[in-house]
CSV table of C-alpha atoms and ligand atoms in Angstrom, one decimal:
chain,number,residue,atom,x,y,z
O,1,UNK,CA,-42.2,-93.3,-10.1
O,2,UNK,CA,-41.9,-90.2,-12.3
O,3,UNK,CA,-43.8,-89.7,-15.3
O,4,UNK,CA,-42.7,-86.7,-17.5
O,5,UNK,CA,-44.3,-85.5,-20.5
O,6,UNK,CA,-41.9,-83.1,-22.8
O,7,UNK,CA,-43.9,-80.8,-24.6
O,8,UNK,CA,-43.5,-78.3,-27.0
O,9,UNK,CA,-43.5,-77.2,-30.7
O,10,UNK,CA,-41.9,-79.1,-33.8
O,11,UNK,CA,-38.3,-78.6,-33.6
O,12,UNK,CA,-38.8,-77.4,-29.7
O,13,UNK,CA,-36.0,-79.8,-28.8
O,14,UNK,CA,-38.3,-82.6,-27.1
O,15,UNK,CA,-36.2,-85.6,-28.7
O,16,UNK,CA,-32.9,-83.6,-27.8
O,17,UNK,CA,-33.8,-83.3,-24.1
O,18,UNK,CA,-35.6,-86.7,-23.5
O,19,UNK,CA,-32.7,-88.9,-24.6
O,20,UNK,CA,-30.4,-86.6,-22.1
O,21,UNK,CA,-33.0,-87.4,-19.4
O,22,UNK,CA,-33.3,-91.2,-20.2
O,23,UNK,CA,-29.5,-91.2,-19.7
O,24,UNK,CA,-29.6,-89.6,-16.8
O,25,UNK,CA,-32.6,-90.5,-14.8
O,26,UNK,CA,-32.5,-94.0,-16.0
O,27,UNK,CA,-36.5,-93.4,-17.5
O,28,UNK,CA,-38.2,-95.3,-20.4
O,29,UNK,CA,-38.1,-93.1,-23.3
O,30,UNK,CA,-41.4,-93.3,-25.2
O,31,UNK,CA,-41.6,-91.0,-28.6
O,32,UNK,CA,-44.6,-91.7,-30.8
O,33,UNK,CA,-42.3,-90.0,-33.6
O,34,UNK,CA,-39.4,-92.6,-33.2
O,35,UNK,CA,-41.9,-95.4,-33.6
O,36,UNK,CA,-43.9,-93.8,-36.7
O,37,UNK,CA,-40.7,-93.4,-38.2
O,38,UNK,CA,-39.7,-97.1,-37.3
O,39,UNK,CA,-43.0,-98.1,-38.8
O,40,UNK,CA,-42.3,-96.2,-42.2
O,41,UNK,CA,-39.1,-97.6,-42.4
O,42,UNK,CA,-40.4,-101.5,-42.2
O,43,UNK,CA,-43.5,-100.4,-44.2
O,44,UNK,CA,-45.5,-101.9,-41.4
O,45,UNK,CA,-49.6,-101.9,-42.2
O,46,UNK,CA,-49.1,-98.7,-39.6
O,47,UNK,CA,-46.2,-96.8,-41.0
O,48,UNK,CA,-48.0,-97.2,-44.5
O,49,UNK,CA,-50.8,-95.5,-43.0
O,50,UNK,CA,-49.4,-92.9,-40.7
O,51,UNK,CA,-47.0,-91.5,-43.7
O,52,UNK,CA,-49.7,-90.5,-45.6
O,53,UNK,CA,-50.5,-88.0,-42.7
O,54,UNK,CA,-46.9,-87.4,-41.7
O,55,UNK,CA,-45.7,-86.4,-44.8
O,56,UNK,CA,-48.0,-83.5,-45.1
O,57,UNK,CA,-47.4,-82.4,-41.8
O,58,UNK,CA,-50.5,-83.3,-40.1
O,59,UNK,CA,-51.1,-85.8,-36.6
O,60,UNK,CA,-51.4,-89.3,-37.5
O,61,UNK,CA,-54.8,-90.0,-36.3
O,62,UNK,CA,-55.7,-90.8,-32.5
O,63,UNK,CA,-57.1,-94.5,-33.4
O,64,UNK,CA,-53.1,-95.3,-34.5
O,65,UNK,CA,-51.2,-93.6,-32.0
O,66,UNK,CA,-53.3,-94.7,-28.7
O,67,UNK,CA,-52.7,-98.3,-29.4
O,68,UNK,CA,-49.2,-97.8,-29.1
O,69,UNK,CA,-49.2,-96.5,-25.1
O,70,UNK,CA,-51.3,-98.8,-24.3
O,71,UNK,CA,-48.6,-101.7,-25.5
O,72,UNK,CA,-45.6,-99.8,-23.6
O,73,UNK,CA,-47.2,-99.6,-20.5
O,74,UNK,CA,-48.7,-102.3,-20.1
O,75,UNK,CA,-44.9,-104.0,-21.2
O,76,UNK,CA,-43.1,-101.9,-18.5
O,77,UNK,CA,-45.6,-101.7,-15.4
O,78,UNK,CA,-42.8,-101.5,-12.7
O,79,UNK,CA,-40.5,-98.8,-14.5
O,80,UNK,CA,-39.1,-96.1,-12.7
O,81,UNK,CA,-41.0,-93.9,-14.5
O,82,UNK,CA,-41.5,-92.7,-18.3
O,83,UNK,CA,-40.5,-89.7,-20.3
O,84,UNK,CA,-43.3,-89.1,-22.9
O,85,UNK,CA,-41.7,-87.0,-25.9
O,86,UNK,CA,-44.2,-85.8,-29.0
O,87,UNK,CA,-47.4,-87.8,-26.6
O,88,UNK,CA,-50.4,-86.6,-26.0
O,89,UNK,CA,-50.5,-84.5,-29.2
O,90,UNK,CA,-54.3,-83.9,-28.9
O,91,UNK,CA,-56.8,-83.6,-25.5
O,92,UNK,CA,-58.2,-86.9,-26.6
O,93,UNK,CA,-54.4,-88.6,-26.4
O,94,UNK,CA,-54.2,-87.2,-22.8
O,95,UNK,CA,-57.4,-88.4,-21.6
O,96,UNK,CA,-56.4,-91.8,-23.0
O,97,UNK,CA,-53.0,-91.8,-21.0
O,98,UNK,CA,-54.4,-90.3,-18.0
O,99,UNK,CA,-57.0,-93.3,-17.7
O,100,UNK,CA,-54.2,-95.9,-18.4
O,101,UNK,CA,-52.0,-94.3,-16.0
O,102,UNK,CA,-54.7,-93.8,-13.0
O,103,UNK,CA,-55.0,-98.0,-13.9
O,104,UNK,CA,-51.2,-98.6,-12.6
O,105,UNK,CA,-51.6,-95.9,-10.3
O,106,UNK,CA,-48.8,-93.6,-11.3
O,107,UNK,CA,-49.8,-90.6,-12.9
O,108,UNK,CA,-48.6,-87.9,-14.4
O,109,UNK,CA,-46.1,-86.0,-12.5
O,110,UNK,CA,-45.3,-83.3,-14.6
O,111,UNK,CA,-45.8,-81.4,-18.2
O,112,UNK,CA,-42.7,-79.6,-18.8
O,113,UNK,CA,-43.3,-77.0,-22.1
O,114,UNK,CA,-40.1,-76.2,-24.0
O,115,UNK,CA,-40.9,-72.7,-25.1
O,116,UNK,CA,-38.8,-71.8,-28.5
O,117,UNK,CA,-39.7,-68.4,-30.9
O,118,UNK,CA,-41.0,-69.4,-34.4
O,119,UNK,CA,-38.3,-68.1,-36.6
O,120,UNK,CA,-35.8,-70.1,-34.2
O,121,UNK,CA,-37.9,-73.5,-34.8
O,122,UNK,CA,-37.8,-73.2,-38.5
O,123,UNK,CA,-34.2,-72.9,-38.7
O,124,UNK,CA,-33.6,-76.1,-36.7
O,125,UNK,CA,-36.4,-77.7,-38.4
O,126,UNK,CA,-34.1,-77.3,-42.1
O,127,UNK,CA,-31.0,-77.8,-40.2
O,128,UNK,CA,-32.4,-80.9,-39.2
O,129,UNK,CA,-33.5,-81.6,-42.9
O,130,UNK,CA,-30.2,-81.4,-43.8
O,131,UNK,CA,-28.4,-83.5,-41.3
O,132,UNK,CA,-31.1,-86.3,-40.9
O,133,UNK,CA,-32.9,-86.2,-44.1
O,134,UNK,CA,-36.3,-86.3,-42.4
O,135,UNK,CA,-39.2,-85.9,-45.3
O,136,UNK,CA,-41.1,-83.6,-43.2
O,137,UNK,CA,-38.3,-81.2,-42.5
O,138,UNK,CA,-37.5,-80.7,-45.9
O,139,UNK,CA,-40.7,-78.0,-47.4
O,140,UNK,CA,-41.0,-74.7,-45.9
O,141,UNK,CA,-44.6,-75.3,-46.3
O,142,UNK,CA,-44.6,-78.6,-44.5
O,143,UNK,CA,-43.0,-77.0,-41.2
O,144,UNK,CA,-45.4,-74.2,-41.2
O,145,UNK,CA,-48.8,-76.6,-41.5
O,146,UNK,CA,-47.2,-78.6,-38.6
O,147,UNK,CA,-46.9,-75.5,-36.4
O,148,UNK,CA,-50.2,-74.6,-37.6
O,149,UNK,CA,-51.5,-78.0,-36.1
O,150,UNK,CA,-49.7,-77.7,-33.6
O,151,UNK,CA,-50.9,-74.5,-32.3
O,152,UNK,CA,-54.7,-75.7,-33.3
O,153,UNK,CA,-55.1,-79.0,-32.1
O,154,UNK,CA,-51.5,-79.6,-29.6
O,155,UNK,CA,-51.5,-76.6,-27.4
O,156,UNK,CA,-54.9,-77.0,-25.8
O,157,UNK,CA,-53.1,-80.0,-24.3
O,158,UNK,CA,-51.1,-77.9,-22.2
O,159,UNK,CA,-54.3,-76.0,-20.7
O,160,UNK,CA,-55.3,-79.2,-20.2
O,161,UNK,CA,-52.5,-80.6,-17.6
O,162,UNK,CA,-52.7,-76.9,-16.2
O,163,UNK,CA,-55.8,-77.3,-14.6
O,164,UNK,CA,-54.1,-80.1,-13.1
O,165,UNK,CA,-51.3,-77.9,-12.1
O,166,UNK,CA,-48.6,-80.3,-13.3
O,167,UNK,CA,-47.2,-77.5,-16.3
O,168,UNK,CA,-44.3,-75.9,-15.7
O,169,UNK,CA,-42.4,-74.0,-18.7
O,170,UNK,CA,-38.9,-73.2,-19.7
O,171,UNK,CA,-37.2,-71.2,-22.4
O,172,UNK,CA,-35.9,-74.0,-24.5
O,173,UNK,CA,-33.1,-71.0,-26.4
O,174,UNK,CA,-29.7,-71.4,-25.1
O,175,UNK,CA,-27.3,-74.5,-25.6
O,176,UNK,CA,-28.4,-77.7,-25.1
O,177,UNK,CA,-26.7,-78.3,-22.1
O,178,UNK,CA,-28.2,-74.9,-20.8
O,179,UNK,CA,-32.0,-76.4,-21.7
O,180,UNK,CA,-30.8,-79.7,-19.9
O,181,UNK,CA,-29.7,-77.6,-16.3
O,182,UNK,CA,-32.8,-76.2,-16.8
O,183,UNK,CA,-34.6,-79.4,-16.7
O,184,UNK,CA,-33.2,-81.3,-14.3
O,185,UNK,CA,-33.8,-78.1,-11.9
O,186,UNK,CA,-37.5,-79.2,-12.0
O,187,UNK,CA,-36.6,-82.7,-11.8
I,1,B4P,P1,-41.6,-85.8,-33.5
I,1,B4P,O1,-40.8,-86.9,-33.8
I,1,B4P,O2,-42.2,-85.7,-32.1
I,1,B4P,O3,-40.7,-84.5,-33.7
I,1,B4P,P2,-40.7,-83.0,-33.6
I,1,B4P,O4,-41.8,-82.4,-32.9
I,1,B4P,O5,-40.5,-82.5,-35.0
I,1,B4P,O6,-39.3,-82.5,-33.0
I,1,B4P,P3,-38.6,-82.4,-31.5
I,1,B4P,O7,-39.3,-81.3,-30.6
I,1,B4P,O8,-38.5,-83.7,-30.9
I,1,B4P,O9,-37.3,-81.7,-31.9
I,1,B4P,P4,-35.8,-82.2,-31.8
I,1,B4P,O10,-35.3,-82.5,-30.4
I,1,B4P,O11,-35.5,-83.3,-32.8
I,1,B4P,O12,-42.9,-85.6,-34.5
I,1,B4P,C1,-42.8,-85.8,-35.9
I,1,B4P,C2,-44.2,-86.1,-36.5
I,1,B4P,O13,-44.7,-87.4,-36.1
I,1,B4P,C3,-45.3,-85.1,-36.2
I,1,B4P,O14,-45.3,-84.0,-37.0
I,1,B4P,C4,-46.6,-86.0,-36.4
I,1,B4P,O15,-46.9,-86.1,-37.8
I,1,B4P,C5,-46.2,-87.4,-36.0
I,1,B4P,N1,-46.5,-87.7,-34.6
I,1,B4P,C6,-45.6,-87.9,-33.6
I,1,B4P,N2,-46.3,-88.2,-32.4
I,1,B4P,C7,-47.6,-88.1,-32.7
I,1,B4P,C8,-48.8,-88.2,-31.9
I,1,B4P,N3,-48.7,-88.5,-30.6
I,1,B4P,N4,-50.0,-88.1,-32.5
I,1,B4P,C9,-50.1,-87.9,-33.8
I,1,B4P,N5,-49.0,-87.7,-34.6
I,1,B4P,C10,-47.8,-87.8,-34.1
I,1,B4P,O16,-35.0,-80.9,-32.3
I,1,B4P,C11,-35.1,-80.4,-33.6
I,1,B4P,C12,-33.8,-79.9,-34.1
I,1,B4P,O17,-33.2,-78.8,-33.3
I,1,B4P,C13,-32.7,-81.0,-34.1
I,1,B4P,O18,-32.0,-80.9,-35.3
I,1,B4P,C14,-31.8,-80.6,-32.9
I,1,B4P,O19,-30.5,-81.0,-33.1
I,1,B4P,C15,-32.0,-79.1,-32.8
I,1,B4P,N6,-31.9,-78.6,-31.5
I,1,B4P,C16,-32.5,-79.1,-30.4
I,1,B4P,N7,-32.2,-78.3,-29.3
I,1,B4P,C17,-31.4,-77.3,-29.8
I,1,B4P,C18,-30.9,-76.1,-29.2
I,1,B4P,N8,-31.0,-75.9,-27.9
I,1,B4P,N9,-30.2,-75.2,-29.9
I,1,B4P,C19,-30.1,-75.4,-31.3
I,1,B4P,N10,-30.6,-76.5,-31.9
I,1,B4P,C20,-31.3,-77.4,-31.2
């Protein structure tokens, strides 16, 4: 079993990438964004909650997110493996999914971190906006608090799988295509 978290900063391309590695490799894509976003749009008692938080560009809190792993492992114990895009966003997320993982006995095999300059990002970020209408693409003030988050409470996450030597990085500028090659290299 191979379980793969894609890390990296708003707009780093983790979406882009993990649906081209589901395809591929035949994993269970699991993207806490996609299912916030899915929540917001029924106006479930969880995506009326996590929108407040999402809309300003901050996490949705750990309490809301961690119940979601727990009900897609648990739903898909004899996977080949999962891609986590956008999961663990905080140290506390990653402890969570470590302990469920070490439960079925197929940890994490690797953190790969899409690296991607600033300036880069926030041009994506307001493509995006443009082409997919996401609210918290559209402020120049939103994408710069969620990189602020990001660097504050997401990167330590990274440090964290490092002790457990499972990081690896990549530069995530090039085509898509030329990220993808890069990926499946460490694959
Ligand atoms: P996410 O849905 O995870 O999205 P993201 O970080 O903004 O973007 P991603 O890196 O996936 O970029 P993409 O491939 O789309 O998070 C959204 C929000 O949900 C968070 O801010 C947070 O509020 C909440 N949330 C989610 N998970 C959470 C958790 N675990 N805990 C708490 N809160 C959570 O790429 C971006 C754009 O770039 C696209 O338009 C794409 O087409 C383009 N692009 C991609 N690769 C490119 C390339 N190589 N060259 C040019 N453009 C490229």
């Amino acid at each position: 079993m191979k379980n793969i978290i894609l890390f990296g900063a708003p707009g780093a391309g983790k979406g882009t990438q993990a649906r081209k590695i589901v395809e591929a490799y035949s994993l269970i894509h699991f993207s806490t964004g996609d299912i916030l976003r899915s929540a917001i749009e029924k106006k479930s008692k969880l995506g009326v909650e996590a929108q407040k938080f999402m809309k300003k560009g901050e996490l949705v809190p750990d309490n809301l997110v961690i119940g979601l792993i727990e009900d897609k492992i648990c739903a898909n114990k004899n996977a080949k493996g999962f891609i986590f895009d956008g999961f663990p966003r905080t140290v506390e997320q990653a402890i969570v999914l470590d302990k469920l993982l070490e439960r079925i006995e197929k940890p994490i095999s690797k953190m790969i971190r899409i690296l991607v300059e600033e300036e880069e990002l926030i041009k994506r970020l307001k493509n995006r906006a443009i082409e997919q209408d996401r609210p918290d693409d559209k402020k120049t003030e939103i994408i710069e608090n969620r990189i602020k988050v990001y660097l504050e409470k997401t990167l330590p996450v990274a440090a964290y799988y490092k002790n457990q030597n499972k990081l690896t990085e990549i530069k995530g500028e090039g085509t898509i295509n030329d990220i993808f090659e890069r990926i499946s290299k460490i694959l």
